[in-house]
Coordinates of C-alpha atoms in Angstrom, one line a residue:
X1 CA 77.6 91.7 86.0
X2 CA 74.3 93.3 86.3
X3 CA 73.2 94.1 82.9
X4 CA 72.8 97.9 83.5
X5 CA 75.6 98.6 85.9
X6 CA 77.3 102.0 85.0
X7 CA 81.0 101.8 84.9
X8 CA 81.2 105.4 85.9
X9 CA 80.4 104.2 89.4
X10 CA 84.1 103.3 89.6
X11 CA 84.8 106.9 90.0
X12 CA 82.5 107.5 93.0
X13 CA 82.9 107.8 96.7
X14 CA 80.6 106.2 99.3
X15 CA 80.3 107.6 102.8
X16 CA 78.9 105.4 105.4
X17 CA 77.1 107.0 108.4
X18 CA 75.9 105.4 111.6
X19 CA 73.3 107.9 112.6
X20 CA 73.0 107.0 116.3
X21 CA 76.7 107.6 116.9
X22 CA 77.4 110.3 114.2
X23 CA 76.4 113.1 116.7
X24 CA 75.4 113.6 120.4
X25 CA 71.7 113.9 119.4
X26 CA 72.0 110.8 117.0
X27 CA 69.4 112.2 114.6
X28 CA 68.8 112.6 111.1
X29 CA 68.6 116.5 111.5
X30 CA 72.2 116.4 112.8
X31 CA 73.4 114.6 109.7
X32 CA 71.5 117.0 107.6
X33 CA 73.3 119.9 109.0
X34 CA 76.7 118.3 108.2
X35 CA 76.1 117.5 104.6
X36 CA 78.1 120.4 103.0
X37 CA 81.3 119.1 104.9
X38 CA 80.6 115.5 103.8
X39 CA 80.1 116.6 100.2
X40 CA 83.4 118.5 100.3
X41 CA 85.3 115.2 100.9
X42 CA 84.3 114.2 97.5
X43 CA 81.2 112.1 98.5
X44 CA 78.9 111.1 95.8
X45 CA 76.8 108.6 97.7
X46 CA 75.7 108.5 101.4
X47 CA 75.1 105.1 102.9
X48 CA 73.0 105.2 106.0
X49 CA 73.3 102.2 108.3
X50 CA 69.9 100.7 109.3
X51 CA 67.4 103.3 110.0
X52 CA 64.6 101.1 111.2
X53 CA 63.8 100.4 114.9
X54 CA 65.9 97.9 116.8
X55 CA 64.2 95.1 118.6
X56 CA 64.2 94.9 122.5
X57 CA 64.4 91.1 123.0
X58 CA 67.8 89.5 123.4
X59 CA 69.6 92.9 122.8
X60 CA 73.3 93.2 122.7
X61 CA 74.3 96.2 124.8
X62 CA 72.0 98.8 126.1
X63 CA 70.6 100.0 122.7
X64 CA 70.9 96.9 120.5
X65 CA 72.6 96.3 117.2
X66 CA 71.0 98.3 114.2
X67 CA 71.1 95.0 112.4
X68 CA 68.6 93.5 114.7
X69 CA 65.6 95.2 113.2
X70 CA 62.1 94.9 114.6
X71 CA 60.1 96.5 111.7
X72 CA 61.3 96.8 108.2
X73 CA 58.7 99.5 107.2
X74 CA 59.1 102.1 109.9
X75 CA 61.7 104.6 111.2
X76 CA 63.8 104.2 114.4
X77 CA 62.2 106.9 116.5
X78 CA 65.6 107.6 118.1
X79 CA 66.7 109.1 114.9
X80 CA 63.6 111.2 114.2
X81 CA 60.4 110.8 112.2
X82 CA 59.7 109.6 108.7
X83 CA 59.3 113.4 107.7
X84 CA 62.9 114.0 109.2
X85 CA 64.3 111.1 107.0
X86 CA 62.4 112.5 103.9
X87 CA 64.0 115.9 104.8
X88 CA 67.5 114.4 104.9
X89 CA 67.0 112.6 101.6
X90 CA 65.9 115.8 99.9
X91 CA 68.9 117.6 101.4
X92 CA 71.3 115.0 100.2
X93 CA 69.8 115.3 96.7
X94 CA 70.1 119.1 96.9
X95 CA 73.8 118.7 97.5
X96 CA 74.2 116.6 94.4
X97 CA 74.6 113.3 96.3
X98 CA 72.7 110.1 96.4
X99 CA 71.5 108.1 99.3
X100 CA 71.3 104.4 99.9
X101 CA 70.1 102.5 103.0
X102 CA 70.9 99.3 104.6
X103 CA 68.8 96.2 103.8
X104 CA 69.0 93.5 106.4
X105 CA 67.2 90.5 105.0
X106 CA 69.2 87.6 106.5
X107 CA 67.5 88.0 109.9
X108 CA 65.3 90.2 112.2
X109 CA 65.2 90.7 115.8
X110 CA 63.5 88.0 117.9
X111 CA 60.5 90.3 118.7
X112 CA 60.1 91.6 115.2
X113 CA 56.6 92.6 113.8
X114 CA 57.2 90.1 111.0
X115 CA 57.8 87.2 113.4
X116 CA 54.5 88.0 115.1
X117 CA 52.4 88.3 112.1
X118 CA 54.0 85.8 109.8
X119 CA 56.0 83.3 111.8
X120 CA 56.1 80.9 108.9
X121 CA 58.6 83.2 107.2
X122 CA 61.3 82.1 109.7
X123 CA 63.7 79.2 110.3
X124 CA 62.5 77.1 113.1
X125 CA 64.8 74.8 115.2
X126 CA 63.7 71.1 115.7
X127 CA 61.7 72.1 118.8
X128 CA 59.7 74.5 116.7
X129 CA 61.2 77.7 118.3
X130 CA 62.8 80.4 116.3
X131 CA 66.5 80.4 115.9
X132 CA 69.6 81.5 114.0
X133 CA 72.1 79.3 112.2
X134 CA 75.2 81.6 112.5
X135 CA 77.8 81.7 115.2
X136 CA 77.3 84.4 117.8
X137 CA 74.3 86.1 116.2
X138 CA 72.2 85.3 119.2
X139 CA 70.3 88.6 119.1
X140 CA 68.5 87.8 115.9
X141 CA 66.4 85.1 114.3
X142 CA 66.8 83.8 110.7
X143 CA 64.4 84.2 107.8
X144 CA 63.4 81.3 105.8
X145 CA 63.8 82.0 102.0
X146 CA 62.1 78.7 101.0
X147 CA 58.8 80.6 101.6
X148 CA 58.1 82.7 98.4
X149 CA 55.5 84.8 100.3
X150 CA 58.4 86.1 102.2
X151 CA 60.1 87.2 98.9
X152 CA 57.0 89.2 98.2
X153 CA 56.9 91.0 101.4
X154 CA 60.6 92.0 101.3
X155 CA 60.4 93.1 97.7
X156 CA 57.4 95.3 98.3
X157 CA 59.4 96.7 101.3
X158 CA 62.2 97.5 98.9
X159 CA 59.8 99.1 96.3
X160 CA 58.4 101.4 99.3
X161 CA 62.0 102.6 100.3
X162 CA 62.9 103.1 96.6
X163 CA 60.3 105.9 96.6
X164 CA 62.8 107.9 98.8
X165 CA 66.4 106.4 98.3
X166 CA 68.7 105.8 95.3
X167 CA 69.6 102.2 96.2
X168 CA 70.5 99.7 98.8
X169 CA 73.5 98.3 100.6
X170 CA 72.4 94.7 101.3
X171 CA 73.8 93.2 104.5
X172 CA 75.1 89.6 104.3
X173 CA 73.9 89.5 100.6
X174 CA 75.7 86.2 100.3
X175 CA 73.3 84.5 102.6
X176 CA 70.1 84.9 100.3
X177 CA 69.3 83.0 97.2
X178 CA 70.6 84.8 93.9
X179 CA 67.2 84.2 92.3
X180 CA 65.7 86.4 95.1
X181 CA 68.1 89.4 94.5
X182 CA 67.5 89.2 90.8
X183 CA 63.8 89.3 91.2
X184 CA 64.2 92.2 93.7
X185 CA 66.3 94.2 91.4
X186 CA 63.8 93.8 88.5
X187 CA 60.9 94.9 90.7
X188 CA 62.7 97.9 92.2
X189 CA 63.6 99.1 88.7
X190 CA 60.0 99.7 88.1
X191 CA 60.0 102.3 90.7
X192 CA 63.7 103.5 90.5
X193 CA 65.3 102.2 87.2
X194 CA 68.6 103.5 88.2
X195 CA 68.8 102.0 91.7
X196 CA 72.3 101.3 92.9
X197 CA 72.9 97.8 94.5
X198 CA 75.9 97.3 96.7
X199 CA 76.4 93.7 98.2
X200 CA 78.1 93.0 101.5
X201 CA 79.8 89.9 100.1
X202 CA 81.6 87.7 102.8
X203 CA 85.0 86.5 103.2
X204 CA 86.2 83.1 101.6
X205 CA 86.4 81.3 105.1
X206 CA 82.7 82.3 105.8
X207 CA 81.5 81.1 102.6
X208 CA 83.2 77.8 103.3
X209 CA 81.8 77.6 106.7
X210 CA 78.2 78.4 105.7
X211 CA 78.3 75.8 102.8
X212 CA 79.5 73.2 105.3
X213 CA 76.4 73.7 107.2
X214 CA 74.4 73.4 104.0
X215 CA 73.3 77.1 104.0
X216 CA 73.2 79.5 101.1
X217 CA 76.6 81.2 100.5
X218 CA 76.9 83.0 97.3
X219 CA 80.4 83.9 95.9
X220 CA 81.2 87.4 94.6
X221 CA 80.9 86.0 91.1
X222 CA 77.4 84.9 91.7
X223 CA 76.5 88.2 93.3
X224 CA 77.5 90.1 90.2
X225 CA 74.6 88.7 88.4
X226 CA 72.3 91.1 90.6
X227 CA 74.5 93.5 92.1
X228 CA 76.6 96.4 90.8
X229 CA 79.3 96.4 93.6
X230 CA 80.6 93.8 96.0
X231 CA 82.9 94.2 99.1
X232 CA 86.6 93.4 98.8
X233 CA 86.4 91.0 101.6
X234 CA 87.8 88.3 99.3
X235 CA 91.2 89.9 99.9
X236 CA 90.6 91.5 103.3
X237 CA 92.5 89.0 105.3
X238 CA 95.5 89.4 103.1
X239 CA 95.4 93.3 103.5
X240 CA 95.2 92.9 107.3
X241 CA 97.9 90.4 107.5
X242 CA 100.2 92.7 105.5
X243 CA 99.4 95.6 107.9
X244 CA 100.1 93.5 111.1
X245 CA 103.4 92.1 109.5
X246 CA 102.1 88.6 109.1
X247 CA 102.5 88.7 105.3
X248 CA 104.6 90.6 102.8
X249 CA 103.2 93.6 100.7
X250 CA 103.7 91.3 97.7
X251 CA 100.7 89.1 98.9
X252 CA 98.4 92.0 98.8
X253 CA 99.6 93.0 95.3
X254 CA 99.0 89.4 94.0
X255 CA 95.5 89.4 95.7
X256 CA 94.6 92.7 93.9
X257 CA 95.8 91.4 90.4
X258 CA 93.9 88.1 90.9
X259 CA 90.6 90.1 90.8
X260 CA 91.4 91.3 87.4
X261 CA 90.9 87.8 85.9
X262 CA 88.6 86.2 88.6
X263 CA 85.6 88.6 88.1
X264 CA 83.7 90.0 85.1
X265 CA 85.6 92.5 83.1
X266 CA 83.4 95.4 84.4
X267 CA 83.7 94.2 88.0
X268 CA 83.6 96.7 90.9
X269 CA 84.8 96.4 94.4
X270 CA 83.9 98.7 97.3
X271 CA 87.5 99.8 98.3
X272 CA 87.8 100.5 102.0
X273 CA 90.3 100.5 104.7
X274 CA 87.9 100.4 107.4
X275 CA 84.2 100.1 108.1
X276 CA 81.8 99.5 111.0
X277 CA 82.7 95.8 111.2
X278 CA 86.5 96.2 111.1
X279 CA 89.2 98.0 112.9
X280 CA 89.8 101.6 112.2
X281 CA 92.6 102.2 109.6
X282 CA 94.7 104.5 111.8
X283 CA 94.7 101.8 114.5
X284 CA 96.1 99.4 112.0
X285 CA 98.4 102.1 110.4
X286 CA 99.8 104.3 113.2
X287 CA 102.3 106.0 111.1
X288 CA 100.7 109.2 109.7
X289 CA 102.5 109.2 106.3
X290 CA 101.8 105.5 105.9
X291 CA 98.2 106.2 106.5
X292 CA 98.0 109.0 104.0
X293 CA 99.7 106.7 101.4
X294 CA 97.3 103.8 102.0
X295 CA 94.4 106.3 101.8
X296 CA 95.5 107.7 98.5
X297 CA 96.1 104.3 97.1
X298 CA 92.4 103.5 97.5
X299 CA 91.7 105.9 94.7
X300 CA 93.7 104.0 92.3
X301 CA 91.9 100.7 92.8
X302 CA 89.2 99.4 90.7
X303 CA 85.8 100.3 92.2
X304 CA 84.2 103.1 94.2
X305 CA 86.1 104.3 97.4
X306 CA 84.1 103.6 100.6
X307 CA 84.8 105.8 103.7
X308 CA 83.4 105.2 107.2
X309 CA 82.3 108.3 109.3
X310 CA 85.3 109.5 111.2
X311 CA 87.9 108.2 108.9
X312 CA 88.8 111.7 107.6
X313 CA 90.0 112.6 111.1
X314 CA 91.9 109.4 111.4
X315 CA 89.9 108.2 114.5
X316 CA 91.3 105.1 116.1
X317 CA 88.3 104.1 118.2
X318 CA 85.9 101.7 116.5
X319 CA 82.3 102.8 117.8
X320 CA 80.4 100.0 119.3
X321 CA 77.2 99.0 117.4
X322 CA 75.4 98.2 120.6
X323 CA 75.5 101.3 122.8
X324 CA 75.7 105.1 122.5
X325 CA 79.3 105.8 121.4
X326 CA 79.4 109.2 119.9
X327 CA 82.2 109.9 117.4
X328 CA 84.7 112.5 118.9
X329 CA 84.7 115.1 116.1
X330 CA 87.5 117.5 116.7
X331 CA 87.5 121.1 115.3
X332 CA 91.2 120.9 114.6
X333 CA 92.0 117.2 114.4
X334 CA 95.5 116.0 114.9
X335 CA 95.4 114.3 111.5
X336 CA 93.0 115.6 109.0
X337 CA 92.7 113.6 105.9
X338 CA 89.8 115.7 104.4
X339 CA 91.8 117.7 101.9
X340 CA 93.7 114.5 100.8
X341 CA 90.5 112.7 100.2
X342 CA 89.1 115.7 98.2
X343 CA 92.2 116.0 96.2
X344 CA 92.2 112.2 95.3
X345 CA 88.6 112.3 94.4
X346 CA 89.5 115.2 91.9
X347 CA 92.2 113.0 90.2
X348 CA 89.7 110.2 90.0
X349 CA 87.5 112.1 87.7
X350 CA 90.0 111.4 84.9
X351 CA 88.0 109.4 82.3
X352 CA 90.7 106.7 82.5
X353 CA 89.1 105.5 85.8
X354 CA 85.9 104.4 84.0
X355 CA 87.4 101.7 81.9
X356 CA 91.0 100.6 82.6
X357 CA 93.4 97.8 83.3
X358 CA 94.8 97.5 86.8
X359 CA 98.2 96.2 87.8
X360 CA 99.8 96.2 91.2
X361 CA 103.5 95.3 92.0
X362 CA 105.2 95.4 95.4
X363 CA 108.7 96.5 95.2
X364 CA 110.0 95.9 98.7
X365 CA 107.7 97.9 101.1
X366 CA 106.6 100.1 98.0
X367 CA 103.3 99.3 96.2
X368 CA 103.5 100.4 92.6
X369 CA 100.1 100.7 90.8
X370 CA 99.7 101.1 87.0
X371 CA 96.2 102.1 85.7
X372 CA 96.2 101.8 81.9
X373 CA 93.3 103.1 79.8
X374 CA 91.6 100.4 77.9
X375 CA 92.4 101.2 74.3
X376 CA 94.2 99.8 71.3
X377 CA 97.3 101.9 71.7
X378 CA 97.3 101.9 75.7
X379 CA 98.9 105.3 75.7
X380 CA 97.3 106.9 78.8
X381 CA 98.7 105.6 82.1
X382 CA 98.4 106.8 85.5
X383 CA 101.2 105.5 88.0
X384 CA 101.0 105.4 91.8
X385 CA 104.0 105.0 94.1
X386 CA 102.9 104.2 97.6
X387 CA 105.5 103.6 100.4
X388 CA 103.4 101.2 102.6
X389 CA 105.4 102.3 105.7
X390 CA 105.8 106.0 104.8
X391 CA 109.6 105.5 104.4
X392 CA 112.0 107.0 101.7
X393 CA 112.5 104.7 98.8
X394 CA 113.8 104.5 95.2
X395 CA 111.9 102.3 92.8
X396 CA 112.3 101.4 89.1
X397 CA 109.2 102.3 87.1
X398 CA 107.9 101.8 83.6
X399 CA 107.7 105.4 82.4
X400 CA 110.0 107.4 80.2
X401 CA 112.6 109.4 81.8
X402 CA 111.9 113.1 82.4
X403 CA 110.2 115.4 84.8
X404 CA 106.5 114.8 85.9
X405 CA 104.2 116.5 88.4
X406 CA 102.9 114.7 91.3
X407 CA 99.3 115.2 91.1
X408 CA 98.7 115.1 94.8
X409 CA 101.1 117.9 95.6
X410 CA 101.8 119.6 92.2
X411 CA 105.4 119.1 93.0
X412 CA 108.1 118.2 90.4
X413 CA 109.2 114.4 90.2
X414 CA 112.0 113.3 88.2
X415 CA 112.5 109.8 86.6
X416 CA 116.1 109.0 85.6
X417 CA 117.2 105.9 84.2
X418 CA 113.7 104.6 85.0
X419 CA 114.2 105.2 88.7
X420 CA 111.8 107.3 90.9
X421 CA 112.7 108.5 94.3
X422 CA 110.3 109.4 97.1
X423 CA 111.0 110.8 100.7
X424 CA 108.2 108.6 101.8
X425 CA 105.2 110.4 100.4
X426 CA 102.7 109.0 97.9
X427 CA 103.2 110.0 94.3
X428 CA 100.7 109.8 91.6
X429 CA 101.8 110.8 88.0
X430 CA 100.4 110.6 84.5
X431 CA 102.2 110.2 81.1
X432 CA 99.9 113.0 79.8

């Protein structure tokens, strides 16, 4: 684990914003106007997807992917000016939040400034032309990390942005050398000592695929040498299989439990139900009560919660990355998860969530999560009961008989003969 990773990050909430589609104007200023609402969700960190200009050559769609960057050191003029970006960063800080930006160092657009000035920084195919080495990413060309001058350029770019932002979410971080990330972290620390580093680690099948082509493919365990947080893609396939009925809930519980002994003791996973690369949670979980239960469960997992803009209104449409596809915000949404998210964030402020032992157990279609404070006596526990399908259930639990308070609703919950009954709603109780 990165030597100076703060365990308190486990209590925090990251909110991801795609500026282009966040509003009709698609600007930094529109995001700035909405900061109080975002803060009210319990947000600690705003992650802005790529803010740099998009290349024009080989564009996917009419506007191109934000991950096909043409210039690492300038602002996408569609979003505003550098001053607009600085204003947004200042406003985020005034609201008591931090801001991180996307770092896309696996590739650039084919017409990037870097490819014109420093073509030697890039991978070249046998015929000498630029190219990429991964699947359908035909709108980008790959960088070549065997050239250490490239490292210097990229790290200086990070140091520049660190003058404005509080850290970085690093795209396809598994695809770059570990030594590069370690050097980058050390260099950025000279500018911003407490910078946050979030790695987009990749799923196991993709690691195997990359390694089969003799390409760099870092495991999550390797990434923890340089990063504070990794994605939970190591278990995403299991999560999706459970939601689509292809696997039992017990498979997901077992996958969560494996993380407890697979990674360093202070590991953190970015816990999400959806993001810009994955289907919307409500599309996978159409039942409202089930969606509420899965949302609440995120806050009992080990690692910061990561939300995607629009998730709080249970949107089902996943915006395209390649065209203007504005989020359809409703003044009175049919399903509003905002208050639930805010309440769950309040519960997560319990000091237990800084240093605790996690255990999940599936009892039929009900997930039972026990978070236990790491101490000699192990007295403090928080127990979560989450009916995965939103259906009534009775489950046996490892807490003393008696009356408790559901911390989500302040309603009374009784345990009798070690059995707890729910009408389908999530229940979170504490033995204190």
